[in-house]
Coordinates of C-alpha atoms and ligand atoms in Angstrom, one line a residue:
M1 CA -4.1 -12.8 232.0
T2 CA -1.1 -13.0 234.0
T3 CA 1.4 -15.8 234.1
T4 CA 3.5 -16.2 237.2
K5 CA 7.0 -17.3 236.7
K6 CA 7.8 -20.5 238.8
P7 CA 10.5 -19.8 241.4
F8 CA 14.0 -20.1 240.5
F9 CA 14.8 -23.6 241.9
I10 CA 18.4 -24.2 243.3
T11 CA 19.7 -27.6 245.0
T12 CA 22.7 -28.7 246.9
P13 CA 23.2 -32.6 247.4
I14 CA 21.9 -33.9 250.9
Y15 CA 24.7 -34.8 252.9
Y16 CA 25.6 -38.2 254.5
V17 CA 25.2 -37.9 258.4
N18 CA 28.0 -40.6 258.9
G19 CA 30.1 -37.7 260.2
S20 CA 29.9 -34.0 261.2
P21 CA 29.7 -31.5 258.3
H22 CA 32.9 -30.6 256.9
L23 CA 34.6 -27.9 254.5
G24 CA 33.3 -29.7 251.4
H25 CA 30.0 -29.5 252.4
A26 CA 30.2 -25.9 253.4
Y27 CA 31.4 -25.3 250.0
T28 CA 28.8 -26.2 247.9
T29 CA 25.9 -24.8 250.3
V30 CA 27.6 -21.3 250.6
A31 CA 27.9 -21.2 246.7
A32 CA 24.1 -22.3 246.4
D33 CA 23.4 -19.6 249.0
C34 CA 25.4 -16.9 246.9
L35 CA 23.3 -17.9 244.0
A36 CA 20.2 -17.8 245.9
R37 CA 20.8 -14.5 247.3
F38 CA 21.8 -13.0 244.0
K39 CA 18.8 -14.3 242.5
R40 CA 16.5 -12.6 245.2
L41 CA 18.5 -9.4 244.5
A42 CA 17.8 -9.7 241.1
G43 CA 14.0 -9.9 241.9
E44 CA 13.4 -13.5 241.4
E45 CA 11.4 -15.9 243.6
V46 CA 13.6 -18.7 244.9
F47 CA 13.1 -22.0 246.3
F48 CA 16.7 -23.2 247.8
S49 CA 16.9 -26.6 249.3
T50 CA 19.6 -28.4 251.0
G51 CA 19.4 -31.3 253.7
T52 CA 20.6 -34.8 254.9
D53 CA 20.8 -38.2 253.4
E54 CA 20.4 -40.5 256.5
H55 CA 19.8 -44.1 255.5
G56 CA 22.2 -46.9 254.6
A57 CA 24.6 -49.3 255.8
K58 CA 27.5 -46.7 256.5
I59 CA 25.5 -44.6 258.7
A60 CA 23.9 -47.7 260.4
K61 CA 27.4 -48.9 261.2
K62 CA 28.6 -45.4 262.6
A63 CA 25.5 -45.2 264.8
E64 CA 26.2 -48.6 266.4
E65 CA 30.1 -47.8 266.9
E66 CA 28.7 -44.9 268.9
H67 CA 26.3 -47.0 270.9
K68 CA 23.3 -45.2 269.6
E69 CA 20.0 -46.1 268.1
P70 CA 20.2 -44.9 264.3
Q71 CA 17.4 -42.4 264.4
A72 CA 19.0 -41.0 267.7
F73 CA 22.3 -40.7 265.8
V74 CA 21.0 -39.1 262.7
D75 CA 18.7 -36.6 264.9
E76 CA 22.0 -35.4 266.4
V77 CA 23.9 -35.2 263.0
A78 CA 21.3 -33.4 261.2
A79 CA 20.9 -31.0 263.9
E80 CA 24.7 -30.3 263.7
F81 CA 24.4 -29.5 259.8
Q82 CA 21.3 -27.1 260.5
A83 CA 23.3 -25.2 263.1
L84 CA 25.9 -24.9 261.0
W85 CA 23.8 -23.4 258.1
Q86 CA 22.3 -21.1 260.5
E87 CA 25.7 -20.0 261.6
L88 CA 27.1 -19.4 258.1
N89 CA 23.9 -17.6 257.2
I90 CA 22.8 -20.1 254.6
S91 CA 19.2 -18.8 253.4
H92 CA 17.6 -22.1 252.2
T93 CA 14.0 -22.4 252.0
K94 CA 13.8 -25.8 253.3
F95 CA 16.0 -28.5 254.9
I96 CA 14.9 -31.8 253.7
R97 CA 15.6 -35.1 255.9
T98 CA 15.4 -38.6 254.3
T99 CA 13.9 -40.0 257.6
D100 CA 10.9 -37.5 257.3
P101 CA 8.0 -39.7 257.5
A102 CA 6.4 -37.8 254.3
H103 CA 9.5 -38.3 252.5
K104 CA 9.6 -41.9 253.3
R105 CA 5.9 -42.3 252.1
A106 CA 6.4 -40.6 248.7
V107 CA 9.6 -42.7 248.1
Q108 CA 7.4 -45.9 248.7
R109 CA 4.7 -44.6 246.3
V110 CA 7.1 -44.0 243.6
L111 CA 8.9 -47.6 244.0
Q112 CA 5.2 -49.1 243.8
D113 CA 4.4 -47.1 240.7
L114 CA 7.5 -48.4 239.1
Y115 CA 7.2 -51.7 240.1
D116 CA 3.7 -51.8 239.0
R117 CA 4.5 -50.7 235.5
G118 CA 7.4 -53.3 235.4
I119 CA 10.3 -50.9 235.5
I120 CA 11.4 -52.4 238.6
Y121 CA 11.6 -56.0 238.5
Q122 CA 13.1 -58.9 240.5
G123 CA 16.5 -60.2 239.9
F124 CA 20.1 -60.9 241.2
Y125 CA 22.9 -58.7 241.2
E126 CA 26.5 -59.8 241.4
G127 CA 29.4 -57.3 241.4
L128 CA 32.0 -55.3 243.6
Y129 CA 30.4 -52.9 246.0
C130 CA 32.0 -50.1 248.0
T131 CA 30.3 -49.3 251.3
G132 CA 32.1 -46.1 251.2
C133 CA 30.5 -44.9 248.1
E134 CA 27.4 -47.0 248.5
Q135 CA 27.8 -47.8 244.9
F136 CA 28.7 -51.0 242.7
Q137 CA 31.8 -50.4 241.1
T138 CA 33.2 -51.6 237.8
V139 CA 36.7 -52.9 237.5
D140 CA 37.7 -49.8 235.6
D141 CA 36.7 -47.7 238.6
L142 CA 39.3 -49.1 240.9
V143 CA 43.0 -48.3 241.3
D144 CA 45.4 -51.0 242.4
G145 CA 42.2 -53.4 243.1
K146 CA 40.9 -50.4 245.4
C147 CA 38.1 -47.8 245.3
P148 CA 40.3 -44.5 244.9
D149 CA 38.1 -42.4 246.7
H150 CA 37.8 -44.7 249.8
N151 CA 41.3 -46.5 249.6
R152 CA 39.5 -49.9 250.5
V153 CA 38.9 -53.1 248.7
P154 CA 35.2 -53.4 247.5
E155 CA 33.4 -56.5 248.5
H156 CA 32.1 -59.2 246.3
M157 CA 28.2 -59.2 246.4
K158 CA 25.9 -61.4 244.9
E159 CA 22.4 -61.0 246.2
A160 CA 18.6 -61.1 245.4
T161 CA 17.8 -57.7 244.5
Y162 CA 15.2 -55.7 242.6
L163 CA 16.6 -53.8 239.5
M164 CA 15.6 -50.7 237.6
K165 CA 15.7 -50.5 234.0
M166 CA 18.4 -48.4 232.7
T167 CA 19.6 -50.0 229.4
V168 CA 16.5 -48.8 227.6
L169 CA 17.2 -45.3 228.4
Q170 CA 20.9 -45.1 227.4
Q171 CA 20.6 -43.3 224.0
G172 CA 17.7 -41.3 225.5
L173 CA 20.1 -39.8 228.2
I174 CA 22.9 -39.3 225.5
Q175 CA 20.5 -37.4 223.4
R176 CA 19.2 -35.1 226.5
I177 CA 22.9 -34.4 227.5
K178 CA 24.5 -34.0 224.1
T179 CA 21.4 -31.3 223.2
D180 CA 21.7 -29.7 226.4
A181 CA 18.1 -30.4 227.3
L182 CA 19.9 -31.8 230.3
Q183 CA 22.9 -29.5 230.5
V184 CA 25.8 -30.8 232.1
T185 CA 28.2 -28.1 233.0
P186 CA 31.3 -27.2 232.8
E187 CA 31.9 -28.5 229.4
K188 CA 34.6 -30.9 230.8
Y189 CA 32.0 -32.8 232.8
K190 CA 29.7 -32.9 229.9
K191 CA 32.4 -34.6 227.9
E192 CA 33.3 -37.0 230.5
I193 CA 29.8 -38.1 231.3
L194 CA 29.0 -38.4 227.2
S195 CA 32.3 -40.5 227.1
F196 CA 31.0 -42.7 230.0
L197 CA 27.5 -43.3 228.4
Q198 CA 28.7 -43.6 224.8
G199 CA 31.6 -46.3 226.4
E200 CA 29.7 -48.9 227.7
V201 CA 26.3 -50.7 228.1
L202 CA 24.2 -49.0 230.9
Q203 CA 23.5 -51.9 233.1
D204 CA 20.0 -52.0 234.9
I205 CA 20.7 -51.0 238.3
S206 CA 20.1 -52.5 241.7
I207 CA 17.8 -50.6 243.5
S208 CA 17.4 -52.5 246.8
R209 CA 19.4 -54.3 249.6
Q210 CA 18.3 -57.3 251.3
N211 CA 20.7 -57.0 254.5
V212 CA 20.5 -53.3 255.3
K213 CA 17.9 -52.8 257.8
W214 CA 18.4 -48.9 258.0
G215 CA 16.3 -47.9 255.0
I216 CA 13.2 -47.4 253.4
P217 CA 11.4 -50.9 253.0
L218 CA 10.2 -51.8 249.5
P219 CA 6.3 -51.6 249.7
F220 CA 6.0 -54.6 247.7
D221 CA 8.6 -56.8 249.4
A222 CA 9.5 -55.7 252.8
T223 CA 12.7 -57.9 253.3
H224 CA 14.2 -55.4 250.9
T225 CA 15.2 -51.8 251.7
T226 CA 15.6 -49.0 248.8
Y227 CA 19.1 -48.4 247.5
V228 CA 20.3 -45.2 249.2
W229 CA 20.6 -43.5 246.1
V230 CA 16.9 -43.9 244.8
D231 CA 15.7 -42.5 248.5
A232 CA 18.3 -39.6 248.3
F233 CA 17.6 -38.3 244.7
L234 CA 13.9 -38.2 245.5
N235 CA 14.6 -35.5 248.2
Y236 CA 14.9 -33.0 245.4
L237 CA 11.0 -33.7 244.7
T238 CA 9.9 -34.4 248.3
V239 CA 11.7 -30.9 249.6
L240 CA 8.8 -29.3 247.8
G241 CA 6.2 -31.3 249.8
W242 CA 5.5 -33.7 246.8
D243 CA 3.7 -36.7 247.9
G244 CA 5.2 -39.2 245.1
N245 CA 2.0 -38.7 242.7
K246 CA 3.8 -38.0 239.3
E247 CA 0.7 -36.5 237.9
T248 CA 1.2 -33.4 240.3
V249 CA 4.6 -32.3 240.8
P250 CA 5.0 -29.1 242.6
A251 CA 5.9 -25.8 240.5
P252 CA 9.4 -25.1 241.5
W253 CA 10.4 -28.4 239.7
P254 CA 12.2 -29.0 237.3
A255 CA 15.4 -27.5 239.2
D256 CA 17.0 -24.7 237.5
V257 CA 20.3 -25.6 238.9
Q258 CA 21.7 -28.6 240.8
F259 CA 25.0 -27.9 242.4
I260 CA 27.0 -31.1 242.9
G261 CA 30.5 -32.2 243.4
K262 CA 32.7 -34.0 240.8
D263 CA 32.1 -37.2 243.0
I264 CA 28.6 -37.7 242.5
L265 CA 28.3 -36.6 238.9
R266 CA 27.9 -40.0 237.3
V267 CA 24.8 -41.0 239.6
H268 CA 23.3 -37.7 239.0
A269 CA 23.6 -37.6 235.3
T270 CA 22.2 -41.2 234.9
I271 CA 20.2 -42.8 237.8
W272 CA 18.6 -39.4 238.6
P273 CA 17.1 -38.7 235.2
A274 CA 16.5 -41.9 234.6
I275 CA 13.9 -42.1 237.6
L276 CA 12.7 -38.8 236.4
I277 CA 12.2 -40.1 232.8
H278 CA 10.4 -43.3 233.9
L279 CA 8.0 -41.1 235.9
G280 CA 7.2 -38.9 233.0
I281 CA 8.7 -36.0 235.0
P282 CA 10.9 -33.3 233.3
T283 CA 14.7 -33.6 234.0
Q284 CA 16.7 -31.2 235.9
K285 CA 17.8 -28.1 233.7
V286 CA 21.2 -27.8 234.8
L287 CA 23.5 -29.9 236.6
F288 CA 26.5 -27.8 237.6
T289 CA 29.7 -30.0 238.9
H290 CA 32.3 -28.4 240.8
G291 CA 35.8 -29.7 241.7
H292 CA 37.1 -30.5 245.0
I293 CA 38.8 -28.6 247.7
L294 CA 42.4 -29.4 248.0
S295 CA 44.7 -28.5 250.8
G296 CA 48.3 -27.7 250.0
G297 CA 47.7 -29.4 246.7
K298 CA 46.7 -32.6 248.1
K299 CA 43.3 -34.4 248.8
M300 CA 42.3 -33.4 252.5
S301 CA 43.3 -36.4 254.7
K302 CA 43.5 -37.3 258.1
T303 CA 46.8 -39.2 257.6
L304 CA 48.5 -36.3 255.8
G305 CA 47.3 -34.0 258.6
N306 CA 46.4 -31.2 255.8
V307 CA 42.7 -31.1 256.8
I308 CA 41.5 -27.6 257.1
A309 CA 38.8 -27.4 259.7
L310 CA 35.6 -25.3 259.1
S311 CA 35.6 -24.2 262.7
D312 CA 39.1 -23.1 262.6
M313 CA 38.2 -20.9 259.4
T314 CA 35.1 -19.3 260.9
A315 CA 37.4 -18.6 264.1
R316 CA 40.0 -17.0 262.1
F317 CA 38.0 -15.1 259.5
G318 CA 34.7 -14.6 260.8
V319 CA 31.5 -16.0 259.0
D320 CA 31.7 -13.5 256.2
G321 CA 35.5 -13.9 255.9
T322 CA 35.1 -17.6 255.3
R323 CA 32.3 -17.3 252.9
Y324 CA 34.5 -14.7 250.9
L325 CA 37.5 -16.9 251.1
L326 CA 35.8 -19.9 249.8
M327 CA 34.1 -18.1 246.9
S328 CA 37.1 -16.3 246.0
A329 CA 39.6 -19.2 246.0
G330 CA 39.3 -20.2 242.1
T331 CA 36.9 -20.6 239.6
F332 CA 33.8 -22.4 240.6
G333 CA 34.0 -25.9 238.6
E334 CA 37.7 -26.3 239.0
D335 CA 39.4 -28.1 241.9
V336 CA 40.5 -25.5 244.2
D337 CA 43.8 -25.4 246.6
L338 CA 43.6 -23.7 250.1
T339 CA 46.2 -23.1 252.6
M340 CA 45.7 -21.2 256.0
E341 CA 48.6 -19.1 254.8
R342 CA 47.4 -18.0 251.6
M343 CA 43.8 -17.4 252.9
T344 CA 45.3 -15.1 255.8
E345 CA 47.2 -13.1 253.1
K346 CA 44.3 -12.8 251.0
Y347 CA 42.1 -11.8 254.3
N348 CA 44.5 -9.1 254.9
A349 CA 44.8 -7.7 251.2
D350 CA 41.0 -7.8 250.4
L351 CA 39.1 -7.6 253.4
A352 CA 41.3 -5.8 256.2
N353 CA 43.2 -3.4 253.6
G354 CA 40.7 -3.1 250.7
L355 CA 37.0 -3.1 251.9
G356 CA 37.7 -2.7 255.7
N357 CA 39.8 0.3 255.1
L358 CA 37.7 1.8 252.4
V359 CA 34.6 1.7 254.7
S360 CA 36.2 3.2 257.8
R361 CA 38.1 6.0 255.9
V362 CA 34.9 7.0 254.0
I363 CA 32.6 6.8 256.9
K364 CA 35.2 8.7 259.4
L365 CA 35.7 11.4 256.8
A366 CA 32.1 11.7 256.0
S367 CA 31.5 12.8 259.6
H368 CA 32.7 16.4 258.7
L369 CA 29.6 16.2 256.5
E370 CA 26.4 18.0 257.2
N371 CA 24.1 16.4 255.0
W372 CA 24.7 12.7 253.9
P373 CA 22.8 11.3 250.8
D374 CA 19.8 9.3 251.5
F375 CA 20.6 6.7 248.9
K376 CA 16.7 6.4 248.1
Q377 CA 17.5 6.7 244.3
T378 CA 20.3 4.1 244.2
E379 CA 18.0 1.9 246.5
K380 CA 15.3 2.2 244.0
E381 CA 17.4 1.3 241.1
F382 CA 18.5 -1.8 242.9
V383 CA 15.1 -2.9 244.0
S384 CA 13.7 -2.1 240.1
N385 CA 16.8 -4.0 239.0
V386 CA 18.2 -1.2 236.9
A387 CA 21.3 -0.8 238.9
L388 CA 22.3 -4.6 238.8
G389 CA 21.5 -4.4 235.1
T390 CA 24.3 -2.1 234.7
R391 CA 26.8 -4.4 236.2
V392 CA 27.3 -6.3 233.1
F393 CA 30.4 -8.3 234.0
Y394 CA 29.1 -9.1 237.8
N395 CA 25.6 -10.3 236.1
A396 CA 27.6 -12.5 233.4
A397 CA 29.8 -13.9 236.0
F398 CA 26.6 -15.5 237.9
E399 CA 25.0 -16.5 234.7
D400 CA 28.2 -18.5 234.5
Y401 CA 28.1 -19.5 238.3
N402 CA 31.5 -18.0 238.3
F403 CA 31.5 -16.7 241.8
S404 CA 35.1 -15.6 242.1
S405 CA 34.8 -13.6 238.9
A406 CA 31.7 -11.7 240.3
L407 CA 33.6 -11.1 243.5
M408 CA 36.8 -9.8 241.5
S409 CA 34.6 -7.4 239.7
V410 CA 33.5 -5.6 242.8
W411 CA 37.0 -5.4 244.0
Q412 CA 38.7 -4.3 240.5
N413 CA 37.5 -2.3 238.1
I414 CA 37.1 -4.9 235.6
N415 CA 33.6 -4.1 234.6
R416 CA 33.6 -1.7 232.0
A417 CA 37.1 -2.7 230.6
K418 CA 35.8 -6.2 229.7
V419 CA 32.7 -5.1 228.1
G420 CA 34.2 -2.0 226.3
M421 CA 31.8 0.4 228.1
T422 CA 33.1 4.0 229.0
G423 CA 31.6 6.2 231.7
D424 CA 32.5 7.7 234.9
K425 CA 31.1 5.0 237.1
E426 CA 33.9 3.4 239.2
E427 CA 32.1 1.7 241.8
D428 CA 34.8 -0.8 242.6
I429 CA 36.5 -1.2 246.1
D430 CA 40.1 -0.4 244.6
A431 CA 39.0 2.4 242.5
A432 CA 37.3 4.0 245.4
N433 CA 40.2 3.5 247.7
K434 CA 42.1 5.1 244.9
K435 CA 39.9 8.0 244.6
V436 CA 40.2 8.6 248.5
D437 CA 44.1 8.7 248.1
K438 CA 43.9 11.0 245.1
E439 CA 41.1 13.4 246.2
K440 CA 42.6 13.5 249.8
P441 CA 39.1 14.7 251.3
W442 CA 40.8 15.4 254.5
E443 CA 42.8 18.5 253.0
L444 CA 39.4 19.4 251.0
I445 CA 37.6 20.1 254.2
K446 CA 39.0 23.3 254.8
N447 CA 40.3 24.1 251.2
D448 CA 37.5 23.5 249.0
P449 CA 34.2 22.6 251.2
E450 CA 32.1 22.6 248.0
K451 CA 34.3 20.0 246.3
F452 CA 34.7 18.1 249.7
R453 CA 30.9 17.5 249.7
K454 CA 30.7 16.5 246.0
V455 CA 33.6 13.8 246.4
M456 CA 32.1 12.4 249.8
A457 CA 28.8 12.2 248.5
E458 CA 30.1 10.1 245.6
L459 CA 31.9 7.9 247.7
L460 CA 29.0 7.2 250.1
E461 CA 27.2 6.5 247.1
R462 CA 29.8 4.1 246.0
L463 CA 29.8 2.5 249.4
Y464 CA 25.9 1.8 249.2
V465 CA 26.4 0.1 245.7
I466 CA 29.3 -2.0 247.0
S467 CA 27.3 -3.2 249.9
R468 CA 24.3 -4.1 247.5
L469 CA 26.9 -6.0 245.2
L470 CA 28.3 -7.8 248.5
D471 CA 24.9 -8.8 249.6
P472 CA 24.9 -12.5 248.0
F473 CA 28.5 -13.3 249.2
M474 CA 28.5 -11.2 252.9
P475 CA 25.1 -10.6 253.9
N476 CA 26.3 -9.5 257.4
T477 CA 29.1 -7.0 256.2
A478 CA 26.7 -5.6 253.6
T479 CA 24.1 -4.9 256.1
E480 CA 26.7 -3.4 258.6
I481 CA 27.9 -1.2 255.8
R482 CA 24.3 0.0 255.1
T483 CA 23.5 0.4 259.0
A484 CA 26.8 2.7 258.9
L485 CA 25.5 4.6 256.3
K486 CA 22.4 5.4 258.2
E487 CA 23.8 5.8 261.8
K488 CA 27.2 7.5 260.3
K489 CA 29.9 5.4 262.4
I490 CA 31.2 2.2 262.2
E491 CA 33.4 -0.3 264.1
P492 CA 36.5 -1.9 262.0
L493 CA 35.1 -4.6 259.8
F494 CA 38.0 -6.7 259.4
Q495 CA 41.1 -6.6 261.6
R496 CA 44.4 -7.6 260.0
I497 CA 45.5 -11.0 261.2
K498 CA 49.2 -12.1 261.8
Ligands
ME8_1 O1 27.5 -37.9 248.3 N1 35.4 -30.2 248.0 O2 27.1 -37.0 250.3 P1 28.4 -36.7 250.9 C1 34.4 -29.5 247.6 N2 24.6 -38.2 250.5 N3 33.3 -30.2 247.8 C2 33.2 -31.4 248.6 C3 34.3 -32.0 249.0 C4 35.5 -31.6 248.9 N4 36.8 -32.0 249.2 N5 33.9 -33.1 249.9 C5 32.6 -33.1 249.6 C6 26.7 -37.7 249.0 N6 32.2 -32.1 249.1 C7 25.2 -37.9 249.1 C8 24.5 -37.3 247.9 S1 22.4 -36.2 246.7 C9 21.1 -36.8 246.3 C10 23.2 -37.4 247.9 C11 30.6 -31.6 249.0 O3 28.2 -36.2 252.3 C12 30.2 -32.1 247.4 O4 29.0 -31.2 247.0 O5 29.5 -37.7 250.6 C13 29.9 -33.5 247.2 O6 29.3 -33.9 245.9 C14 29.1 -33.7 248.4 O7 29.8 -32.9 249.4 C15 29.3 -35.0 248.9 O8 28.6 -35.1 250.3

C-alpha cells in the first residue's frame, strides 16, 4: 500500500481591507511565496493560502467614510490585494475572503457546535477595547494610557457578550508550546508567549459584539455578531473547503507553518489553538513570527513621512528586484530596516553588477561556442532532487526560514566552507564572475579553443544551476535566464540605477 504524504501547508495572515495593501503585507506574502516555491522545487506538493479579513467595526467605518456599502467596499479592496499578488507573482493555491458565503456558513457551524457543548456561554465583558487592534487590552498593554500600536486611548466597554472558555486550556497551551508540539519560533517569541501565558490567568474571551452589524451573526443569537478574530482564524480551515464539521478536516491541515508578524503573535498562540483544541482538531505545527519592517530605523508612519510605498519599490526595482530586496534585507524573524538609498546600492551591487553582469557576459561570450550544453543532466538532477540535496547550506537556510541566508549562499561561496565540504563546484554568482575574470575566455577563443569550450560549458552549467536556485525568489528572472540558455541571447536583466 502506498501512503500519500499530505501537502505542505503554508499560510499567511488574512489582511484587513480597511486600506490598500502595503509593504508589510507584501513582506509576509513574498516570504511565504518563496517557501512555497522552494518546497515545490524540492518535489513537495504545496497548499499555500492567503486572503482578506473583511468584517468588523473598523472596516464598516471606513466604508461609511467612503460612502460605500460595506460589501461593495470590501470587494474593491480585496480585488486590489488579488491584483497585487498577481503582479508580485505570488503562487498561492487559494485566496480566501471572510465574506465568502461558504466561509460564513462554516463559522456559524463551529459557533453552534461550541455553544451546544457549553464552551461558548453568555455573560458580560468589561474592559478597555482598542478598535484599531479589534482587541480588548489589559492595562499592561498600554503606554501612557494609549494603545502603543494605534496611539489612541482605548474605549471603556461593558456589554453583554458570549464568551469562550480559555482559562481551562491555559496549562495545556503552555505544555504544547513548551514541548514544541506547537512550535513558536524564533526562540525569543516562544519565550515571550510562554512568559505571557505563565504570568497571568488567561481570561475567557469575548467572542461576540452587540453593536457591530458588519459581521457574521451568531446562529443562536442573531443580535450578536462574531468577534472578528474567531471569524478570521477559521479561514485557515475554510480555505481548504472545510464546511465546519470537526469530524472531517481536509488533509492539508495541520498547517506545516503559519507566517505572521509579531503584532499578531499573542492571538495566534492563544485564541487560535484554543479554538482548535476545543474542536478536537490538531493545532498548527509551526507558528513562525517575523519582525517588522522599519524605515530608517523607525516605524513607518505618515506623520514621520518615512513610509516606503510598495509601488515606488516595484517602479524602481521591478517585481523581482523588489522580491530580492525584501528577502535579502535582514534575517527573517528580526525587525528589518529599509531605506531607498541602501536598497538602491544593494540593487546595483547584487543585481546589476553581480547577477546581471554575469549573465550577460557569459551569454555573450558563449555566442562564440558552436555547441551549447543541453543541461539535460543538470535538469534531471534538479527534478530528482539530487542537485538541491548537494546545496547543504541553501537547504538548511530554508529549513530555518532564513531567506536572506539562502540568498547569500547563491551569491557567495559560503556553501562548502560552512559545512566543511571540499570539491570543485563553485556555482555561486561571485565565484562565477571571478572565474570569468581569471580565465579571460575572450582571449581563449583564439589562443586555446579547447579550453574555451571547457570553460564556457562550465559557466553555462553554472548559470543553469543559479537559475534554479533563484526560482523561489525571482521566478521571472530565473525563467529569463533559462530562456537565454536556450535561445542563446539575452537583454540586460537589471540596469544600474542612479
Ligand atoms: O492583523 N512589517 O491584518 P493586518 C512587516 N486581519 N510585516 C507587516 C508590517 C510591517 N511593518 N505591517 C503589517 C491583521 N505586516 C488580521 C490578521 S489572521 C487570521 C488575521 C504584516 O492587515 C504582518 O504579517 O493588520 C502582520 O502580522 C500582518 O501584516 C497584519 O496585517
